Coordinates of C-alpha atoms and ligand atoms in Angstrom, one line a residue:
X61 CA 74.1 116.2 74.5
X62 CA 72.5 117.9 77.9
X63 CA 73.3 117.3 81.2
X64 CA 69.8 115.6 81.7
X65 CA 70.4 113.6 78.6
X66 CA 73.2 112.0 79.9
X67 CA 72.0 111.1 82.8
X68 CA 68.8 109.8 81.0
X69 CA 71.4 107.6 78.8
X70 CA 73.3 108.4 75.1
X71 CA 71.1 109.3 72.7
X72 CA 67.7 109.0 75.2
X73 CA 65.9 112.2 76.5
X74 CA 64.3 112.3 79.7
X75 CA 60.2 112.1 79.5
X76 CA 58.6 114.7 81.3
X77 CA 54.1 113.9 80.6
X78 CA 52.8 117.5 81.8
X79 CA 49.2 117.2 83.3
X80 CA 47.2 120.4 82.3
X81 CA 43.7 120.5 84.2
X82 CA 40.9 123.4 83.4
X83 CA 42.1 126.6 85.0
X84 CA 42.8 130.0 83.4
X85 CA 46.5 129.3 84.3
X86 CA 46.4 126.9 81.9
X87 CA 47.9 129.2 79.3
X88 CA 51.0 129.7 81.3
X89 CA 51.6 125.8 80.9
X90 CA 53.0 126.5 77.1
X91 CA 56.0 128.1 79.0
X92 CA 56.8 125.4 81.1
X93 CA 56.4 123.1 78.4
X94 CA 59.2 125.7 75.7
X95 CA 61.5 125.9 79.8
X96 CA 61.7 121.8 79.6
X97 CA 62.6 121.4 76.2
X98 CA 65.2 124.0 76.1
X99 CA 66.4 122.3 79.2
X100 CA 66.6 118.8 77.0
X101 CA 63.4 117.3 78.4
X102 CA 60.9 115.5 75.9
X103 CA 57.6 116.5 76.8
X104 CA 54.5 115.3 76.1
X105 CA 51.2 117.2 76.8
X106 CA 48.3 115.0 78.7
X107 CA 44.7 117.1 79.2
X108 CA 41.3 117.0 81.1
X109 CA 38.2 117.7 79.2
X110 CA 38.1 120.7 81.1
X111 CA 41.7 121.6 80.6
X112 CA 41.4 121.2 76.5
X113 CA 38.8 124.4 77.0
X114 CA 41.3 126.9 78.5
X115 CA 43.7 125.9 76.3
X116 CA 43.7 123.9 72.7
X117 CA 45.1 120.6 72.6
X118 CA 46.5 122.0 68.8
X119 CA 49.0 124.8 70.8
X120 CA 50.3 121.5 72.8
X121 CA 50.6 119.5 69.6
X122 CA 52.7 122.1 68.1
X123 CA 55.1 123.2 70.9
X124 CA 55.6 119.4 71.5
X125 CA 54.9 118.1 68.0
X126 CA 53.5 115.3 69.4
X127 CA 49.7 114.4 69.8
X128 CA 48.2 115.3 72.8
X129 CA 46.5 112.7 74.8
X130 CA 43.2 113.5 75.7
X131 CA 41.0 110.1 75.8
X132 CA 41.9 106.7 77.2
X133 CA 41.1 105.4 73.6
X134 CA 42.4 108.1 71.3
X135 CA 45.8 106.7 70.2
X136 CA 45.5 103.8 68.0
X137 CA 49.5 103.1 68.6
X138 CA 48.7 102.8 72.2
X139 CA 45.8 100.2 72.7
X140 CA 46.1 101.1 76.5
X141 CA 47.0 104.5 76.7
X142 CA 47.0 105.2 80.2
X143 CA 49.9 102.6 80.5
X144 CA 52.0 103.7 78.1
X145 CA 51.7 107.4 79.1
X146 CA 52.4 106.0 82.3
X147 CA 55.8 104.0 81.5
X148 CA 56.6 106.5 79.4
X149 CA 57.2 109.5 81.7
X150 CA 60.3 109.9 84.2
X151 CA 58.6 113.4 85.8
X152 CA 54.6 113.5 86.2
X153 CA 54.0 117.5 86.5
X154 CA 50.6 118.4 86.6
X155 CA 50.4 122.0 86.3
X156 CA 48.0 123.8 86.6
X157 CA 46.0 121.2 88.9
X158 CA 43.0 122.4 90.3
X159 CA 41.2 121.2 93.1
X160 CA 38.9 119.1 91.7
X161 CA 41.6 117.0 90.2
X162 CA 43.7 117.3 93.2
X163 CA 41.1 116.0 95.3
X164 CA 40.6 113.1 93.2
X165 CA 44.2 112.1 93.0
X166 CA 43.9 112.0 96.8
X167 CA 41.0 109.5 96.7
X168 CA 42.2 107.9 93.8
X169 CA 39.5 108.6 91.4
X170 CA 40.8 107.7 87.7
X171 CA 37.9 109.4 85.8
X172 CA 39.6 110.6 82.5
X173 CA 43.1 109.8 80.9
X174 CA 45.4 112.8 83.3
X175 CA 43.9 110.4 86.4
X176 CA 44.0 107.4 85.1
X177 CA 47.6 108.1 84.4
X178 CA 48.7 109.4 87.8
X179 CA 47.3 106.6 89.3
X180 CA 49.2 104.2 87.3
X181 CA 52.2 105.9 86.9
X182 CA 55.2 105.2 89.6
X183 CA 57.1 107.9 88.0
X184 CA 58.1 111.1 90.5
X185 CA 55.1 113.5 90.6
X186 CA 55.2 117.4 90.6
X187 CA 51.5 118.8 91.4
X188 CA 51.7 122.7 90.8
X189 CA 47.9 124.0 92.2
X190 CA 46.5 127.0 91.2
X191 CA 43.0 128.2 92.1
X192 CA 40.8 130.7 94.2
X193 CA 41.9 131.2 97.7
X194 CA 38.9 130.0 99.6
X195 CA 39.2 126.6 97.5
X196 CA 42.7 126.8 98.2
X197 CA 42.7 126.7 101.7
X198 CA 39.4 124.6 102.2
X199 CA 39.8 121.8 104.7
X200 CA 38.8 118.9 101.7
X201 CA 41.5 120.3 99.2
X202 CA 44.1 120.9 102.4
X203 CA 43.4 117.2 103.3
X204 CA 44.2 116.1 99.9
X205 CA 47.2 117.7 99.8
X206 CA 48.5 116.3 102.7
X207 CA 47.3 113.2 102.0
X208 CA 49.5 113.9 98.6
X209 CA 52.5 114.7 100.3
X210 CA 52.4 112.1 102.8
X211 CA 52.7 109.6 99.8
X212 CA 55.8 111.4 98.6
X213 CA 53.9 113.7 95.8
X214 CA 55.9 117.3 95.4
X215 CA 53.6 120.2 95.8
X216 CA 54.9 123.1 94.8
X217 CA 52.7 125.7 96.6
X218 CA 51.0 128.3 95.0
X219 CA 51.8 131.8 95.3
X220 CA 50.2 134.7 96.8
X221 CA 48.8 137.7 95.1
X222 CA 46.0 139.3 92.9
X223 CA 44.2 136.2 91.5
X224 CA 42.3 135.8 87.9
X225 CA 38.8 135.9 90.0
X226 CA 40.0 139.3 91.5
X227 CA 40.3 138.0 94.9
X228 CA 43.4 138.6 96.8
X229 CA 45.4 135.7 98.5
X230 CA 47.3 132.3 97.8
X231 CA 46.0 130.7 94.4
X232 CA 48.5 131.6 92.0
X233 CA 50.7 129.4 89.8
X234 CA 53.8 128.8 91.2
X235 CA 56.6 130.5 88.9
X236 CA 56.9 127.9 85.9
X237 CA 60.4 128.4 86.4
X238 CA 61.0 127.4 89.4
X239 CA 58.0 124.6 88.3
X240 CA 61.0 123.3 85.6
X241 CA 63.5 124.1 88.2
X242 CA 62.2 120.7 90.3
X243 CA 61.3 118.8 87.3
X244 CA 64.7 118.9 86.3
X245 CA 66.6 118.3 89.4
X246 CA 63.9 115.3 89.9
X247 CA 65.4 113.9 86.4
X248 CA 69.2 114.9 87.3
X249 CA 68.9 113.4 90.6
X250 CA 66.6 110.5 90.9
X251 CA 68.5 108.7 93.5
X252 CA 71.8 110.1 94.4
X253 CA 71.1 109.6 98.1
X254 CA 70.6 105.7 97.9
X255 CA 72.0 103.3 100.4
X256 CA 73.1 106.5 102.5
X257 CA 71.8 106.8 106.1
X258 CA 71.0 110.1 107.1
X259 CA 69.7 111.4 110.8
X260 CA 67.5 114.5 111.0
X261 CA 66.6 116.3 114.6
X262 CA 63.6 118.4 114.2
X263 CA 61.1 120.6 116.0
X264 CA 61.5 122.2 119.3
X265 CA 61.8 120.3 122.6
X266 CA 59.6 120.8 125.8
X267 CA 61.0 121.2 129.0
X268 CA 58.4 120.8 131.8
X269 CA 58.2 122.9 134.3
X270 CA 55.4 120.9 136.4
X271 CA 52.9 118.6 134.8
X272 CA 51.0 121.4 132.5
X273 CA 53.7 123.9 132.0
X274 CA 56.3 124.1 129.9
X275 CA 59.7 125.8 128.3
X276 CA 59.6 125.7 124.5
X277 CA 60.0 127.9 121.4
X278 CA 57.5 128.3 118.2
X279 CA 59.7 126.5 115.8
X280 CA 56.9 124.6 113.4
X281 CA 59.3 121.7 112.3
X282 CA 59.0 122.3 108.9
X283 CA 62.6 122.5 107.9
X284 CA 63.5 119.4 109.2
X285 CA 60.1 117.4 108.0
X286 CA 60.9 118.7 104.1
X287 CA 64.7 117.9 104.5
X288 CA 63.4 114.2 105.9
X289 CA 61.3 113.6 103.3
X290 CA 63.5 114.7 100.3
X291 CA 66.6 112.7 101.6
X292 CA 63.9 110.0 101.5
X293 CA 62.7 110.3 98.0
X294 CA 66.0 110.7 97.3
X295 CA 67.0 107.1 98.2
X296 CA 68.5 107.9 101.7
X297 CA 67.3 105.7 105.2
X298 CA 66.0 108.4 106.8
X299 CA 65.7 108.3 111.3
X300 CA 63.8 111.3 112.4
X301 CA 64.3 112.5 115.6
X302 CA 60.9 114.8 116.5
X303 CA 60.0 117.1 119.0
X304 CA 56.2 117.9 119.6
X305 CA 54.7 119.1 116.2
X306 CA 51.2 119.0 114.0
X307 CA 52.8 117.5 111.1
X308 CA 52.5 114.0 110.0
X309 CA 55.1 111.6 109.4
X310 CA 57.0 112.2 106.1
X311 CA 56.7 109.9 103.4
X312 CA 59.3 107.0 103.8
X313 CA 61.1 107.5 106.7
X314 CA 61.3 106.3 110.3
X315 CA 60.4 108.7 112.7
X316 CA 61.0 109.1 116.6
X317 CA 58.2 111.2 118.7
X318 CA 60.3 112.8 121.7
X319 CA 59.3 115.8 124.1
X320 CA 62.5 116.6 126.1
X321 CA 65.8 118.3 125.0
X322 CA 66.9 115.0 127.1
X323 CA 65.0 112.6 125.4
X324 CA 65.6 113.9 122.0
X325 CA 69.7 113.5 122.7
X326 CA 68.9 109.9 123.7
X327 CA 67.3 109.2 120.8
X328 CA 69.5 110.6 118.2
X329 CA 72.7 109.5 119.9
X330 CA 70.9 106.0 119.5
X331 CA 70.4 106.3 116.0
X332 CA 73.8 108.1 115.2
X333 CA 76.0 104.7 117.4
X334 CA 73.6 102.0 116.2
X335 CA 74.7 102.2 112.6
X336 CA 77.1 104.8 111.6
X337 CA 75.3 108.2 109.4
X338 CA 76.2 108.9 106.3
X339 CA 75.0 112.2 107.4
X340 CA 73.7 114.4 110.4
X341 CA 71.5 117.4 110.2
X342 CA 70.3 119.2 113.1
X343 CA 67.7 121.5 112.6
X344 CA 65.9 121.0 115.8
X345 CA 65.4 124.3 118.3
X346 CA 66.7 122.6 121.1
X347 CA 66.0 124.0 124.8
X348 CA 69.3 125.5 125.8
X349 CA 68.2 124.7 129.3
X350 CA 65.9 122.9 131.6
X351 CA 64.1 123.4 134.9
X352 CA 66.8 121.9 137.5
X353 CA 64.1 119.9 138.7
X354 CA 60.8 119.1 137.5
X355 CA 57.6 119.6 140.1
X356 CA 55.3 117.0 140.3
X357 CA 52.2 118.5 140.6
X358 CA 50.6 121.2 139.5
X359 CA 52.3 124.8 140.8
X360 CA 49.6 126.4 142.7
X361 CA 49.6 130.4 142.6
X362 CA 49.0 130.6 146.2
X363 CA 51.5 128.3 147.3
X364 CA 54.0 130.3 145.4
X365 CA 53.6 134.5 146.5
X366 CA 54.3 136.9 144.2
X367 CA 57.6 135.9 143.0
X368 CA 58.7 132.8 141.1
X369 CA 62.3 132.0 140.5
X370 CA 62.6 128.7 138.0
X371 CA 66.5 127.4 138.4
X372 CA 67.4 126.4 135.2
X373 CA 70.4 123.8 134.3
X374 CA 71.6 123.0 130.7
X375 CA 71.3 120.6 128.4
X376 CA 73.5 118.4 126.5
X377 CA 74.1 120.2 122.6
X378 CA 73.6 117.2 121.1
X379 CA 75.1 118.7 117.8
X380 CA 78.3 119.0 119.6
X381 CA 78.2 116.1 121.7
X382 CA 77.6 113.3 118.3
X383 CA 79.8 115.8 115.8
X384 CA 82.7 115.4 118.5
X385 CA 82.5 111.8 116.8
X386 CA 81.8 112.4 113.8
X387 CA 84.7 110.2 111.6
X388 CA 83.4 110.9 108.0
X389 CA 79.7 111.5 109.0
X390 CA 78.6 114.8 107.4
X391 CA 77.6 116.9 109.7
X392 CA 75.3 120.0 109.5
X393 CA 73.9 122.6 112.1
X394 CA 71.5 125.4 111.9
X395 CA 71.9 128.7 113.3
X396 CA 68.8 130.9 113.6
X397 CA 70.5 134.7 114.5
X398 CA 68.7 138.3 115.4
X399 CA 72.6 139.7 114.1
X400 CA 75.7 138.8 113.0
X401 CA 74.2 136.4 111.5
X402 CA 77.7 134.5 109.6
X403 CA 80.0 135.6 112.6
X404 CA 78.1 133.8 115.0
X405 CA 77.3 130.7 112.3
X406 CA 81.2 130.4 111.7
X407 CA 81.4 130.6 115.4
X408 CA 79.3 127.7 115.4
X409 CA 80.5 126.0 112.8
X410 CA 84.1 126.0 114.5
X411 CA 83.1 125.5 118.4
X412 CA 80.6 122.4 117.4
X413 CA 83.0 120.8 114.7
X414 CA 80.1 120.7 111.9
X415 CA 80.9 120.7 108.1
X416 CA 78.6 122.8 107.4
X417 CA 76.2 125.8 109.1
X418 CA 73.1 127.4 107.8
X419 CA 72.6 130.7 108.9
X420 CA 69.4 132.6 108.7
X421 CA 68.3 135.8 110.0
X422 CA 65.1 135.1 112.1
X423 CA 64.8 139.1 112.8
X424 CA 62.5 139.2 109.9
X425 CA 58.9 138.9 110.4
X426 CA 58.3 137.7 106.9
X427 CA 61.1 135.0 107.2
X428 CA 62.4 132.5 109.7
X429 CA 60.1 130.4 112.1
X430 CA 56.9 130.5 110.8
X431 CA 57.0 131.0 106.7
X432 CA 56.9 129.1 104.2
X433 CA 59.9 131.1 102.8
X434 CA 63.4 131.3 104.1
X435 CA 67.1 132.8 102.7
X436 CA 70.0 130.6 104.0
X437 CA 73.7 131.1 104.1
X438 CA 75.5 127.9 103.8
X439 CA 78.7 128.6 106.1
X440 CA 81.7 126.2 105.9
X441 CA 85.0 126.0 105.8
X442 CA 85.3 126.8 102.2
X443 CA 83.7 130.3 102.1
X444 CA 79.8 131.4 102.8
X445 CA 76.9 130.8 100.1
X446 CA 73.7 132.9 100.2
X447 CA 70.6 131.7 98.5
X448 CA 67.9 133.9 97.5
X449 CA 64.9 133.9 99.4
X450 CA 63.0 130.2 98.7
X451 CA 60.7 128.0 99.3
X452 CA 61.3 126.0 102.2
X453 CA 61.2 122.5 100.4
X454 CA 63.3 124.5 97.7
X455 CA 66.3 125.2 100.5
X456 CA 66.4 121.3 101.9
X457 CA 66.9 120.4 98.0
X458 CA 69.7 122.8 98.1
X459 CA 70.8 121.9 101.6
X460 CA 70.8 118.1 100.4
X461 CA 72.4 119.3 96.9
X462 CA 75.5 120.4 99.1
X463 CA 75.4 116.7 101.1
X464 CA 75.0 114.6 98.4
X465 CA 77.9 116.4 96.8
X466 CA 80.3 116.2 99.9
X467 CA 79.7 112.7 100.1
X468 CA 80.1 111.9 96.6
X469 CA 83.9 113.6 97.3
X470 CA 84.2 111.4 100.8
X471 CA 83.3 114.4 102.9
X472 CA 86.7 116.0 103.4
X473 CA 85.7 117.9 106.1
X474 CA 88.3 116.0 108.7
X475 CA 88.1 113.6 111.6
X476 CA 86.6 115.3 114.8
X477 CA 89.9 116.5 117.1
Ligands
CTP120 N1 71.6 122.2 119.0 C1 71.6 120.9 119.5 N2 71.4 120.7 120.8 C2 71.3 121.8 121.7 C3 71.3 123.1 121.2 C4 71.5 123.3 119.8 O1 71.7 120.0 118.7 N3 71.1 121.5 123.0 C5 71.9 122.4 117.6 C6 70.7 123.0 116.8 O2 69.9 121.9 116.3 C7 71.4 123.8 115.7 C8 72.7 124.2 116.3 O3 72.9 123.4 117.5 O4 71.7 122.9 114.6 C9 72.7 125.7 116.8 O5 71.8 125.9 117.7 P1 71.6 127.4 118.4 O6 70.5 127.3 119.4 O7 71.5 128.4 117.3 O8 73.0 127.6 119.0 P2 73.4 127.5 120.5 O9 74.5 126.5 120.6 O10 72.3 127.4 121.4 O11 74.2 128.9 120.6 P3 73.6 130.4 121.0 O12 72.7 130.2 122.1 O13 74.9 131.1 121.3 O14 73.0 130.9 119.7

């Protein structure tokens, strides 16, 4: 029996229904379908009219020796099919998804059986898109994604590179690998952060200089927004502490809008005493330091000559500060280094009393800050663990992977001295 089988139950496989909507990567689909089932997954093969012409529903049948469903009324065994198909998967992966269909999941448009389906289904749902690049990043299919995501839909972002239409940019399939990759953990893992409270700092802080000027740092959020949101899907209680950033509200999870390295210690020393945290992650940039005092009004350039000097004071680490406290609460810091990149996270992980560090190397243009990409080193105490170079969504499974798995052994990492 598989791992995935017994966690579906003795003797039951998991369900995986696989979406496949008309695109020319349609064809690459029949792997991802060979991936699950070596990986223990029952899969069954739904279609669009349009997806049935890039590939046959009779290579589907035979890979999954099942029928394919094609038409809300084409299975005599299942009077309603939509329903069934519905019930019947524990992974909704619809891959390839185009635009068209994506933007009709976002409205809720159930116009054949693959969107009838999704909108009935309350299974977890993987949308893998694949397209041109211009319809990739217009606004309408941008809005549906995020109007996807915001209702706790994975989208597993397409890759970059020469596309079918001969255009160059994002539009590809993502790897169906890595497509299986998630669909599997999404079976293995379901829920394994239930009933656990976790706090999550995010973002950068702004530290105001006078009324329209301010100290801050380009970090996007992004880390901490896809680390919220899986520990939400995941089951955990989720408090977000924010700094200023353009991304909405994750899926699930309570979130606190602050500006100020002060403010955001506030409110996530609030949310760590209130009700004790399973776990702590900080990933926020938080200003080191902070104008000593904060003007009013507006600087004027004449008022000030041709010199400046800004004193600066610091500001609390909240990290530290709550970790000094910690009791069994796993903690886990970030450490974004131009070098020595694991000294200076073991440094960290020793002088702010976390469980666990990740380092990453922000002296990389393509990584770091503002990509979609990073490679982490998880630092602790028992030894350093490099991933390759991910997705971002794919490193906070990982991160929350590691977590999940110190809680589940009562977080050994010790009581704060
Ligand atoms: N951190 C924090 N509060 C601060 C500063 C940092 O909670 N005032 C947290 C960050 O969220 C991150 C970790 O501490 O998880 C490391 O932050 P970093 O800025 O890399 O480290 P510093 O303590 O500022 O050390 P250095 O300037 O030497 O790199």
């Amino acid at each position: 029996m598989s791992e995935l089988e017994s966690a579906a139950g003795e003797g039951s496989e998991p369900t995986a229904l696989v979406g496949v909507t008309g695109c020319i990567a349609a064809y690459k689909t029949c792997e991802l379908v060979r991936l699950l089932q070596k990986a223990g997954v029952r899969v069954k093969v739904v279609m669009t009219p349009m997806g049935a012409e890039f590939v046959t529903p009779a290579t589907f049948r035979a890979l999954t020796r099942t029928e394919v469903a094609l038409a809300p009324i084409d299975d005599a065994t299942a009077p309603i099919h939509h329903i069934s198909l519905a019930q019947e998967a524990d992974v909704f992966i619809i891959a390839p998804a185009t635009a068209n269909t994506i933007n009709k999941l976002a409205n809720g448009v159930a116009d054949n059986l693959l969107t009838t389906t999704a909108l009935a289904t309350e299974a977890p749902m993987l949308i893998a898109p694949a397209m041109n690049v211009h319809m990739w990043r217009d606004e309408t299919t941008q809005a549906s994604l995020a109007r996807l995501r915001s209702r706790g839909v994975i989208i597993l972002e397409p890759e970059a590179g020469y596309l079918a239409c001969g255009e160059l940019g994002e539009g590809r399939l993502a790897a169906v690998e890595e497509i299986a990759r998630w669909a599997q953990a999404e079976l293995e893992r379901a829920r394994d952060l239930g009933g656990r409270r976790v706090l999550i700092t995010a973002g950068p802080t702004r530290e105001y200089i006078d009324p329209v000027r301010f100290l801050s740092n380009p970090s996007s959020g992004a880390t901490g927004y896809a680390i919220a949101e899986e520990a939400a899907r995941r089951g955990a209680e989720v408090v977000l502490v924010s700094g200023p950033t353009t991304l909405s509200d994750p899926f699930g999870c309570t979130v606190v809008r602050v500006t100020s390295a002060r403010e955001m210690f506030e409110a996530a020393e609030r949310a760590f005493d209130e009700k004790p945290c399973d776990a702590a992650v900080f990933t926020a940039a938080v200003a080191d330091y902070q104008p000593a005092e904060q003007q009013q009004h507006k600087l004027k350039k004449g008022e000030q000559g041709s010199e400046l000097s800004l004193r600066l004071v610091a500001t609390t680490d909240i990290l530290k500060t709550l970790a000094a406290r910690k009791g069994s609460t796993v903690v886990v810091g970030f450490a974004a280094e131009t070098r020595d990149v694991i000294a200076a996270a073991e440094r960290k992980l020793r002088e702010k009393n976390a469980d666990l560090i990740v380092a990453n190397d922000v002296s990389s243009p393509e990584l770091g800050f503002a990509s979609a990409h990073n490679h982490w080193h998880f630092v602790s105490a028992a030894g350093v663990e490099s991933t390759d170079v991910l997705p971002k969504r794919t490193l906070a499974r990982l991160l929350l992977d590691a977590v999940a798995s110190r809680l589940a052994q009562g977080n050994q990492g010790g009581e704060a001295k």
